[in-house]
Each structure stands twice: as C-alpha cells, then as structure tokens.
Tab-separated table of C-alpha atoms in Angstrom:
chain	number	residue	atom	x	y	z
A	116	MET	CA	118.067	116.758	127.433
A	117	SER	CA	115.348	115.016	129.329
A	118	GLU	CA	116.112	112.085	131.516
A	119	PRO	CA	115.027	108.675	130.206
A	120	THR	CA	111.728	107.536	131.477
A	121	MET	CA	112.060	104.665	133.916
A	122	GLN	CA	109.852	101.672	133.137
A	123	PRO	CA	107.940	100.449	136.155
A	124	VAL	CA	109.025	97.096	137.526
A	125	PRO	CA	106.160	94.620	137.214
A	126	PRO	CA	104.858	93.484	140.566
A	127	LEU	CA	105.785	89.985	141.653
A	128	HIS	CA	102.204	88.786	141.669
A	129	ASN	CA	102.092	89.130	137.834
A	130	VAL	CA	104.756	86.451	137.569
A	131	ASN	CA	102.627	84.210	139.733
A	132	GLU	CA	99.581	84.987	137.637
A	133	GLU	CA	101.481	84.034	134.475
A	134	ALA	CA	102.443	80.722	136.071
A	135	VAL	CA	98.834	80.091	137.026
A	136	ILE	CA	97.648	80.933	133.514
A	137	GLU	CA	100.327	78.693	131.984
A	138	LYS	CA	99.195	75.815	134.233
A	139	GLN	CA	95.547	76.418	133.307
A	140	VAL	CA	96.423	76.312	129.594
A	141	SER	CA	98.392	73.109	130.127
A	142	ASP	CA	95.489	71.543	132.019
A	143	GLU	CA	93.042	72.591	129.311
A	144	MET	CA	95.230	71.060	126.589
A	145	LEU	CA	95.416	67.803	128.529
A	146	HIS	CA	91.653	67.910	129.043
A	147	LEU	CA	91.144	68.262	125.295
A	148	GLU	CA	93.445	65.318	124.679
A	149	LEU	CA	91.485	63.218	127.157
A	150	GLU	CA	88.247	64.201	125.430
A	151	GLU	CA	89.675	63.137	122.077
A	152	ALA	CA	90.600	59.777	123.569
A	153	SER	CA	87.092	59.377	124.959
A	154	GLU	CA	85.670	59.971	121.481
A	155	ALA	CA	87.239	56.690	120.441
A	156	GLU	CA	84.650	54.854	122.530
A	157	ALA	CA	82.004	55.865	120.009
A	158	LYS	CA	83.690	53.415	117.605
A	159	LEU	CA	82.726	50.493	119.814
A	160	ASP	CA	79.555	49.478	117.988
A	161	ILE	CA	81.539	49.130	114.753
A	162	LEU	CA	84.631	47.451	116.143
A	163	LEU	CA	83.230	45.205	118.854
A	164	THR	CA	82.200	42.278	116.700
A	165	GLU	CA	85.628	41.857	115.127
A	166	CYS	CA	87.272	42.201	118.545
A	167	LEU	CA	85.297	39.395	120.180
A	168	GLU	CA	87.606	36.874	118.569
A	169	ASP	CA	90.369	38.370	120.722
A	170	PHE	CA	88.593	36.893	123.735
A	171	PRO	CA	87.837	33.238	122.849
A	172	ASP	CA	85.085	31.728	124.968
A	173	ASP	CA	86.758	28.336	125.358
A	174	ASP	CA	88.101	28.560	128.910
A	175	GLN	CA	86.094	26.154	131.040
A	176	SER	CA	88.280	26.342	134.140
A	177	GLU	CA	86.754	26.893	137.540
A	178	ILE	CA	88.079	30.455	137.727
A	179	ALA	CA	86.731	31.303	134.266
A	180	GLN	CA	83.293	29.922	135.096
A	181	TYR	CA	83.280	31.876	138.362
A	182	ALA	CA	84.155	35.026	136.432
A	183	ALA	CA	81.397	34.338	133.893
A	184	ASN	CA	78.795	33.935	136.652
A	185	ILE	CA	79.778	37.219	138.249
A	186	ALA	CA	79.532	39.061	134.920
A	187	ARG	CA	76.273	37.353	133.969
A	188	ASN	CA	74.591	38.338	137.229
A	189	SER	CA	75.671	41.957	137.063
A	190	ILE	CA	75.006	42.888	133.422
A	191	THR	CA	71.470	42.594	132.157
A	192	ASP	CA	71.259	44.920	129.155
A	193	GLN	CA	71.317	43.906	125.487
A	194	THR	CA	75.091	44.280	125.234
A	195	ARG	CA	75.747	41.757	127.999
A	196	THR	CA	76.591	38.922	125.640
A	197	LYS	CA	79.012	41.120	123.698
A	198	HIS	CA	80.869	42.304	126.795
A	199	LEU	CA	80.768	39.031	128.695
A	200	ARG	CA	83.863	37.540	127.096
A	201	ILE	CA	85.938	40.629	127.805
A	202	ILE	CA	84.830	40.918	131.442
A	203	LYS	CA	85.313	37.198	131.971
A	204	ALA	CA	88.846	37.424	130.537
A	205	TYR	CA	89.633	40.448	132.726
A	206	ILE	CA	88.519	38.776	135.940
A	207	THR	CA	90.225	35.493	135.053
A	208	PHE	CA	93.482	37.292	134.196
A	209	HIS	CA	93.699	38.982	137.594
A	210	MET	CA	92.534	36.018	139.658
A	211	ARG	CA	95.224	33.869	138.082
A	212	ARG	CA	97.826	36.460	138.970
A	213	THR	CA	96.427	37.072	142.467
A	214	PRO	CA	94.015	34.342	143.685
A	215	ASP	CA	92.466	36.566	146.379
A	216	TRP	CA	91.871	39.461	143.946
A	217	ASP	CA	88.290	40.693	144.412
A	218	PRO	CA	86.621	41.473	141.054
A	219	LYS	CA	83.996	43.687	142.711
A	220	ALA	CA	86.429	45.717	144.812
A	221	VAL	CA	87.334	49.229	143.657
A	222	THR	CA	90.473	50.765	145.106
A	223	ARG	CA	93.062	53.339	144.137
A	224	ASN	CA	94.870	50.504	142.304
A	225	THR	CA	91.905	49.514	140.116
A	226	PRO	CA	92.795	51.892	137.231
A	227	TYR	CA	96.192	50.208	137.103
A	228	ASP	CA	94.493	46.789	137.021
A	229	VAL	CA	92.623	48.018	133.941
A	230	ARG	CA	95.828	49.317	132.360
A	231	LEU	CA	97.676	46.093	133.057
A	232	PHE	CA	94.991	43.986	131.394
A	233	ILE	CA	94.842	46.226	128.306
A	234	THR	CA	98.632	46.105	128.127
A	235	GLN	CA	98.514	42.307	128.197
A	236	LYS	CA	96.067	42.305	125.282
A	237	CYS	CA	97.547	45.114	123.197
A	238	GLY	CA	101.226	45.248	124.088
A	239	PRO	CA	103.755	44.144	121.425
A	240	LYS	CA	104.248	40.439	120.859
A	241	ALA	CA	107.997	40.969	120.916
A	242	ASP	CA	107.686	41.872	124.597
A	243	GLY	CA	105.571	38.854	125.464
A	244	TYR	CA	102.117	40.448	125.091
A	245	GLU	CA	99.309	39.500	122.698
A	246	GLY	CA	99.771	42.309	120.181
A	247	ARG	CA	96.089	43.074	119.622
A	248	LYS	CA	94.913	46.189	117.800
A	249	PHE	CA	93.914	49.469	119.399
A	250	SER	CA	90.290	48.570	118.691
A	251	THR	CA	90.650	45.810	121.300
A	252	ALA	CA	91.711	48.428	123.848
A	253	ILE	CA	88.635	50.497	123.005
A	254	SER	CA	86.242	47.577	123.384
A	255	THR	CA	87.981	46.459	126.583
A	256	ARG	CA	87.696	49.866	128.193
A	257	ALA	CA	84.030	50.121	127.244
A	258	ALA	CA	83.257	46.630	128.593
A	259	LEU	CA	85.012	47.350	131.877
A	260	THR	CA	83.212	50.683	132.123
A	261	LEU	CA	79.951	48.759	131.934
A	262	TRP	CA	81.248	46.260	134.495
A	263	TYR	CA	82.173	48.892	137.071
A	264	ARG	CA	78.950	50.785	136.402
A	265	SER	CA	77.133	47.584	137.320
A	266	VAL	CA	79.271	47.057	140.417
A	267	ARG	CA	78.860	50.700	141.510
A	268	PRO	CA	75.445	51.812	140.181
A	269	SER	CA	75.213	54.883	142.419
A	270	GLU	CA	78.586	56.317	141.411
A	271	SER	CA	79.162	59.090	138.892
A	272	VAL	CA	79.909	57.742	135.410
A	273	ALA	CA	81.895	60.812	134.372
A	274	GLU	CA	84.762	61.013	136.841
A	275	TRP	CA	87.249	59.246	139.097
A	276	ARG	CA	88.463	60.671	142.399
A	277	VAL	CA	90.498	59.266	145.300
A	278	HIS	CA	90.417	61.044	148.659
A	279	ASP	CA	93.970	61.928	149.698
A	280	THR	CA	93.428	61.132	153.364
A	281	THR	CA	90.902	58.307	153.505
A	282	GLY	CA	91.730	56.682	150.171
A	283	GLN	CA	88.013	56.434	149.422
A	284	CYS	CA	87.304	56.130	145.685
A	285	ALA	CA	84.478	57.811	143.792
A	286	GLY	CA	83.416	57.335	140.192
A	287	LEU	CA	84.600	54.820	137.620
A	288	PRO	CA	88.217	53.608	137.420
A	289	THR	CA	88.013	53.487	133.617
A	290	ARG	CA	87.423	57.253	133.681
A	291	SER	CA	90.600	57.895	135.659
A	292	ARG	CA	93.366	60.109	134.368
A	293	ALA	CA	95.740	57.140	134.519
A	294	VAL	CA	93.608	55.107	132.116
A	295	SER	CA	92.819	58.075	129.847
A	296	GLU	CA	96.472	59.062	129.459
A	297	PHE	CA	97.377	55.418	128.876
A	298	MET	CA	94.792	55.175	126.059
A	299	ILE	CA	96.206	58.308	124.427
A	300	GLY	CA	99.709	56.920	124.584
A	301	LEU	CA	98.632	53.505	123.291
A	302	GLU	CA	96.804	55.010	120.325
A	303	LYS	CA	99.823	57.130	119.393
A	304	THR	CA	102.105	54.112	119.771
A	305	LYS	CA	99.872	52.012	117.532
A	306	ALA	CA	99.724	54.853	114.995
A	307	ARG	CA	103.524	55.041	114.873
A	308	GLN	CA	103.559	51.305	114.257
A	309	GLY	CA	101.360	51.804	111.218
A	310	GLU	CA	98.019	50.844	112.702
A	311	VAL	CA	95.392	53.361	111.600
A	312	SER	CA	92.000	53.405	113.254
A	313	GLN	CA	88.972	54.788	111.439
A	314	SER	CA	85.687	55.897	112.903
A	315	ALA	CA	82.426	55.623	111.064
A	316	ARG	CA	81.617	58.577	108.863
A	317	ALA	CA	78.379	60.398	109.574
A	318	LEU	CA	75.481	60.060	107.118
A	319	LEU	CA	74.361	63.613	106.430
A	320	LEU	CA	71.121	64.969	104.979
A	321	ASP	CA	72.167	64.594	101.328
A	322	ASP	CA	73.234	61.013	102.024
A	323	VAL	CA	69.814	60.222	103.463
A	324	TYR	CA	68.152	61.753	100.393
A	325	ARG	CA	70.211	59.457	98.170
A	326	LEU	CA	69.361	56.416	100.278
A	327	HIS	CA	65.657	57.305	100.031
A	328	ASP	CA	65.763	57.500	96.250
A	329	TYR	CA	67.905	54.392	95.907
A	330	CYS	CA	65.798	52.235	98.224
A	331	MET	CA	62.429	53.137	96.760
A	332	MET	CA	62.634	55.107	93.532
A	333	ARG	CA	65.557	53.900	91.427
A	334	HIS	CA	64.870	52.550	87.957
A	335	GLY	CA	64.512	48.805	87.586
A	336	LEU	CA	63.255	47.960	91.065
A	337	ASN	CA	61.028	44.911	91.096
A	338	ASP	CA	58.167	44.662	93.578
A	339	ALA	CA	60.071	42.543	96.106
A	340	ASP	CA	63.065	44.915	96.056
A	341	ARG	CA	60.792	47.916	96.421
A	342	ARG	CA	59.035	46.361	99.432
A	343	ARG	CA	62.340	45.499	101.071
A	344	GLY	CA	63.489	49.044	100.347
A	345	ILE	CA	60.477	50.500	102.161
A	346	VAL	CA	61.270	48.554	105.324
A	347	ARG	CA	64.996	49.183	105.083
A	348	TYR	CA	64.692	52.913	104.517
A	349	THR	CA	62.264	53.240	107.431
A	350	VAL	CA	64.904	51.676	109.680
A	351	PHE	CA	67.496	54.081	108.278
A	352	LEU	CA	65.223	57.087	108.796
A	353	PHE	CA	64.126	56.198	112.328
A	354	ALA	CA	67.726	55.572	113.414
A	355	TRP	CA	68.785	58.887	111.835
A	356	LEU	CA	65.947	61.055	113.157
A	357	LEU	CA	65.956	59.557	116.649
A	358	VAL	CA	69.787	59.362	116.723
A	359	LEU	CA	69.542	55.706	117.672
A	360	ARG	CA	71.971	52.873	117.528
A	361	VAL	CA	70.716	50.551	114.804
A	362	GLU	CA	70.060	47.774	117.319
A	363	GLU	CA	67.868	50.238	119.246
A	364	ALA	CA	65.910	51.066	116.084
A	365	LEU	CA	65.480	47.379	115.297
A	366	SER	CA	64.267	46.699	118.831
A	367	LEU	CA	61.228	48.931	118.264
A	368	THR	CA	57.903	47.114	118.330
A	369	PHE	CA	54.406	47.960	117.210
A	370	GLU	CA	53.691	48.600	120.878
A	371	SER	CA	56.474	51.233	120.872
A	372	ILE	CA	54.516	53.402	118.428
A	373	ASP	CA	51.706	55.542	119.800
A	374	ALA	CA	49.902	56.970	116.766
A	375	LEU	CA	46.540	58.474	117.591
A	376	PRO	CA	43.734	57.725	115.079
A	377	ASN	CA	43.386	60.503	112.485
A	378	GLU	CA	46.308	62.435	113.990
A	379	ARG	CA	48.337	63.554	110.983
A	380	ALA	CA	50.826	65.870	112.684
A	381	TYR	CA	52.891	63.505	114.839
A	382	PHE	CA	53.299	60.176	116.593
A	383	ASP	CA	55.208	59.173	119.719
A	384	VAL	CA	57.903	56.530	120.067
A	385	ASP	CA	58.577	54.801	123.375
A	386	LEU	CA	62.240	53.780	123.373
A	387	GLY	CA	62.211	52.017	126.723
A	388	THR	CA	65.418	52.336	128.738
A	389	ARG	CA	68.426	53.350	126.692
A	390	LYS	CA	71.856	51.745	126.609
A	391	ASN	CA	73.245	54.869	128.316
A	392	ALA	CA	70.641	54.778	131.112
A	393	GLN	CA	69.812	51.185	131.805
A	394	THR	CA	68.487	51.884	135.285
A	395	GLY	CA	66.559	54.997	134.310
A	396	VAL	CA	63.032	55.618	133.146
A	397	SER	CA	61.953	54.895	129.596
A	398	GLN	CA	62.432	57.641	127.018
A	399	ARG	CA	59.489	58.843	124.952
A	400	MET	CA	60.145	60.867	121.817
A	401	ARG	CA	57.804	62.653	119.405
A	402	LEU	CA	58.310	62.590	115.638
A	403	CYS	CA	56.431	65.204	113.658
A	404	ALA	CA	55.260	65.081	110.052
A	405	ASN	CA	57.473	66.991	107.647
A	406	ASP	CA	55.407	68.288	104.736
A	407	GLU	CA	58.243	70.576	103.611
A	408	ASP	CA	60.658	67.665	103.154
A	409	PRO	CA	58.682	64.474	102.406
A	410	ARG	CA	61.764	62.306	101.919
A	411	ILE	CA	62.615	62.552	105.614
A	412	CYS	CA	59.017	62.666	106.862
A	413	PRO	CA	58.618	59.979	109.559
A	414	LYS	CA	54.824	60.046	109.322
A	415	ARG	CA	54.920	59.173	105.627
A	416	ALA	CA	57.466	56.424	106.309
A	417	LEU	CA	55.202	54.919	108.976
A	418	ILE	CA	52.172	55.070	106.664
A	419	ARG	CA	54.133	53.311	103.906
A	420	LEU	CA	55.163	50.612	106.356
A	421	ALA	CA	51.579	50.111	107.545
A	422	ALA	CA	50.331	49.867	103.949
A	423	LEU	CA	53.046	47.321	103.168
A	424	TYR	CA	52.128	45.102	106.107
A	425	GLY	CA	48.433	45.317	105.269
A	426	GLU	CA	45.308	45.315	107.394
A	427	ASN	CA	45.463	41.575	108.054
A	428	HIS	CA	48.872	41.742	109.711
A	429	ASP	CA	48.919	41.160	113.458
A	430	CYS	CA	50.319	44.498	114.619
A	431	THR	CA	52.251	43.172	117.590
A	432	GLY	CA	55.900	42.351	118.136
A	433	PRO	CA	58.875	43.648	116.105
A	434	LEU	CA	58.160	46.697	113.948
A	435	PHE	CA	60.691	45.914	111.224
A	436	LEU	CA	60.192	42.540	109.536
A	437	MET	CA	62.019	40.621	106.835
A	438	ILE	CA	60.581	40.550	103.316
A	439	ASN	CA	61.200	37.247	101.533
A	440	LYS	CA	62.410	36.830	97.941
A	441	ASN	CA	58.807	36.845	96.699
A	442	GLY	CA	58.060	40.146	98.432
A	443	ALA	CA	55.903	38.639	101.200
A	444	VAL	CA	56.096	39.939	104.760
A	445	THR	CA	57.486	37.320	107.155
A	446	THR	CA	57.357	37.116	110.939
A	447	GLN	CA	61.152	37.233	111.197
A	448	PRO	CA	62.574	40.516	112.517
A	449	LEU	CA	65.364	42.313	110.713
A	450	SER	CA	68.800	41.914	112.272
A	451	SER	CA	71.582	44.465	112.625
A	452	THR	CA	73.786	42.259	110.429
A	453	THR	CA	71.205	42.375	107.645
A	454	ILE	CA	70.945	46.154	107.894
A	455	SER	CA	74.712	46.592	108.010
A	456	ARG	CA	75.191	44.550	104.843
A	457	ALA	CA	72.278	46.285	103.135
A	458	LEU	CA	73.743	49.711	103.923
A	459	ALA	CA	77.077	48.676	102.422
A	460	ARG	CA	75.340	47.414	99.260
A	461	ASP	CA	73.227	50.555	98.966
A	462	LEU	CA	76.229	52.870	99.297
A	463	GLN	CA	78.178	50.845	96.751
A	464	GLY	CA	75.178	50.971	94.425
A	465	LEU	CA	75.137	54.738	94.824
A	466	GLY	CA	78.793	54.873	93.796
A	467	TYR	CA	80.343	55.743	97.167
A	468	LYS	CA	84.023	54.873	96.850
A	469	SER	CA	84.373	55.386	100.610
A	470	TRP	CA	81.454	53.073	101.448
A	471	ALA	CA	83.628	51.054	103.852
A	472	LEU	CA	83.997	54.133	106.087
A	473	TYR	CA	80.276	54.078	106.867
A	474	GLY	CA	78.573	51.789	109.358
A	475	THR	CA	75.348	51.398	111.238
A	476	HIS	CA	76.597	53.933	113.798
A	477	SER	CA	76.725	56.488	110.968
A	478	PHE	CA	72.989	57.148	111.362
A	479	ARG	CA	73.374	58.151	115.001
A	480	ARG	CA	76.257	60.467	114.224
A	481	GLY	CA	74.601	61.887	111.136
A	482	GLY	CA	71.308	62.444	112.939
A	483	CYS	CA	73.168	64.265	115.683
A	484	GLN	CA	74.830	66.543	113.144
A	485	HIS	CA	71.537	67.113	111.309
A	486	ARG	CA	70.019	68.491	114.513
A	487	LEU	CA	73.055	70.698	115.123
A	488	ARG	CA	73.851	71.833	111.609
A	489	ASP	CA	70.534	71.845	109.758
A	490	GLN	CA	68.055	72.518	112.550
A	491	GLY	CA	70.096	74.777	114.817
A	492	TRP	CA	69.787	72.747	117.996
A	493	SER	CA	72.257	73.288	120.829
A	494	PRO	CA	74.530	70.436	121.941
A	495	GLY	CA	72.561	70.240	125.182
A	496	MET	CA	69.300	69.744	123.296
A	497	VAL	CA	70.821	67.003	121.150
A	498	ALA	CA	72.349	65.382	124.230
A	499	ALA	CA	68.918	65.142	125.825
A	500	TRP	CA	67.364	63.879	122.573
A	501	GLY	CA	70.051	61.268	121.970
A	502	GLY	CA	70.304	60.000	125.524
A	503	TRP	CA	73.813	61.284	126.217
A	504	SER	CA	75.002	62.754	129.493
A	505	GLN	CA	76.413	66.276	129.341
A	506	VAL	CA	79.942	64.884	129.708
A	507	GLU	CA	79.375	62.452	126.841
A	508	ALA	CA	77.895	65.333	124.848
A	509	VAL	CA	81.157	67.274	125.137
A	510	THR	CA	83.123	64.429	123.570
A	511	MET	CA	80.467	63.812	120.918
A	512	PHE	CA	80.101	67.432	119.829
A	513	SER	CA	83.559	68.898	120.536
A	514	GLY	CA	84.500	68.850	116.847
A	515	TYR	CA	81.181	69.330	115.115
A	516	THR	CA	82.298	72.520	113.328
A	517	ARG	CA	85.136	70.771	111.475
A	518	ASP	CA	84.949	70.482	107.710
A	519	GLN	CA	85.005	66.683	107.969
A	520	TRP	CA	81.979	65.739	110.042
A	521	VAL	CA	83.328	62.445	111.278
A	522	TYR	CA	83.367	61.202	114.866
C-alpha cells in the first residue's frame, strides 16, 4: 500500500499576495463607487434651476456682500450667476461660524468645510438642518468645485492630495475621498428616506429621427409651426452632433460658423472656450454632410436655416432666432427655457409617456452614445470631441454598455 502523497505547504508569501489582491479588489470597488457618485454631477444642468431657491439671494449683510464680491471677481464664465448664490451662502456660512475663516485658503480641513456646509443644507430637519434634497448637494458640490478651480487655476481638477509631512495640499477639495464618500452616503441615506433622484435619459438616434419628423414633417403643420420647427430641430441636431450643452448650442453665432462658399462636404464650428476649459483655447469642430442619412445631416440643416432667414437677413449675432406667431424671423435669440419647454411638448406630442425623464442635457448624453454605439468611436475620442477630461470621460462612459443608456 503506497504512502499518501503529502501536499506541499503553500509558501508564506502567497498569503501576503492574497491579502494584497484582496486590498486591491476592495480599493477598486471603492473607486467604482466614487465614480458612480461623480456621475451625479452630470445632473447639474437639469437640477440647478430648481435648487437655486434653496439659496435665497436676500441676505444684504456686510459678510454676505463681501462673499458675493469675492465670488463675482473669481468666476467669469456663463454659469457664474447660477453658482453665485451657492458660493455666497458657503462663504457666509463659514465666516459667521469663524470670522477669520479665509474663503480662498485651501488646507487639509477644506474638504470637511465642504461636507459641513452640505450637511447644513441637506441634513434632516429633525436634527436642526435644512432638509434639502440630494439635488442640492449635487449643485453645491459642483458650484464649490468651480469656486476652488477659480481660486487654484493651476491645480489638477481630478484629484486631491495632502502631503503627509508638509501638509501641502494639491488638487481640489471637492474631489477628495472625504467628500466623495460623504456624497455616496448622503445619496443612500436620501434613497432610504424615499427620495429618488433621476438623471436625464439620453436621446438616441431613433429619438432624433422622430423629433425630425415631428418638427418638420408631421401632418397639419402650418407655415409658422413649420418655420419654428426648422429652427428648433437645428438646435436639437447641433447639440446632439456636437455633444453640447443646450446653452452652448444656443450661444452659437453666425460668426461661429465657417462655411466656405460652394463647399458642400463640411463646415466648421468655432465653439469658443468650453465650460470645462474656461481658461483654455477655443475649440473648433468640423461637421460633415451626411448624404446617407439626410435627417441628421448638419449641412442640410444649416441650408434650411439659411433659406428660412433669407438673403436680406443680417447674418451677424445669435444663430438661433425666435419665430413669431406669424412665422416671421425676429431678432430675439432662443433661450434654453424655450427649448426645454419645446422639447417636452414635442416628446409629449410623439406619445412619450416618459417625457419628463428627458431634458436639454439629453442631447449631450445621446450624442455621446451615438458616437460610441453607432459610429464606433472610443471613449477617448468622444472625450476629446465633447470637451471632457479623461477622468471625466471615465465617469461619463463607465456604464455605456448597459441596456438602459441613461447617465
């Protein structure tokens, strides 16, 4: 009878390797959770307007005016007025607690200043806080990200580090692990309390086809409605193809369009400096004619718009203009509110029961997914096209293979 074979004893270093692997897996899971929390910031454009009422602009005290002046001098982009109330409230809150608190200083405690302010706004009323929704936390974090980007323009926007020995801080405090974990916990707490947050659903290729037909080809359109539909659909298409925020699409001017005479294949669009890169160079993008799919052909849309405006129109200033009730072109530019309401009406007219889940940010998300899903672009290519950093691209595209294409 043969002796039993002895099994070799695993070397000790394998145990250590397993511990290292287990820690790596744990870190990766936490990283994914932090990415999911960062995705919530994409909801800002939809939620910000309703959250502004959480920061009433009626404080005329000396501290509040001082805070407003600081914010006004440091933020110069088109979202300044939206974020101003939040930044003003943040600075005022801390200066009332600690009169010598420096709003421009960034220390190892700054992430906890951010957390404390969000807690004051969103903590439960039963505990003496204001009880605001999670959407207020999202808009607050985004506003303070912009604030600290303005205070520290040369710092990385994608990280937060504190040197163990010197205490020197690098990056943005709103990107710290402390703030990210806090946002995850707050969202889960709000969810348990019955508060459900919804992000805007992406408008995909079939949705854009339906909007094209509804805006310009549906039965019963009178001339004024058809003319308004031409302008409206061109806004929709440009925002979708260029993956723009709607306010960016509406900020386009005739001077933004570089269409060479008799050039039928393409035209260029100068976007200026983007919201993501306010201190960078302007971004120039090329849109090509699409003879295979005329409904999403930007060249045809531009030609229709030019024909609508007519040869006598002064081709300067805003590209997208209001059409009055008689169908005449006015000099008044379209507003994002007008487009938002028009999109809701169009989707309801098309029979979308979930029309409320769509918003003006749906074009940016849908255009992103069109490039990925229909045209085979890589996330890096779409990141460059849409003006995202690579870190922002990870959070934007991390779930793009899911059945529900919603971010």
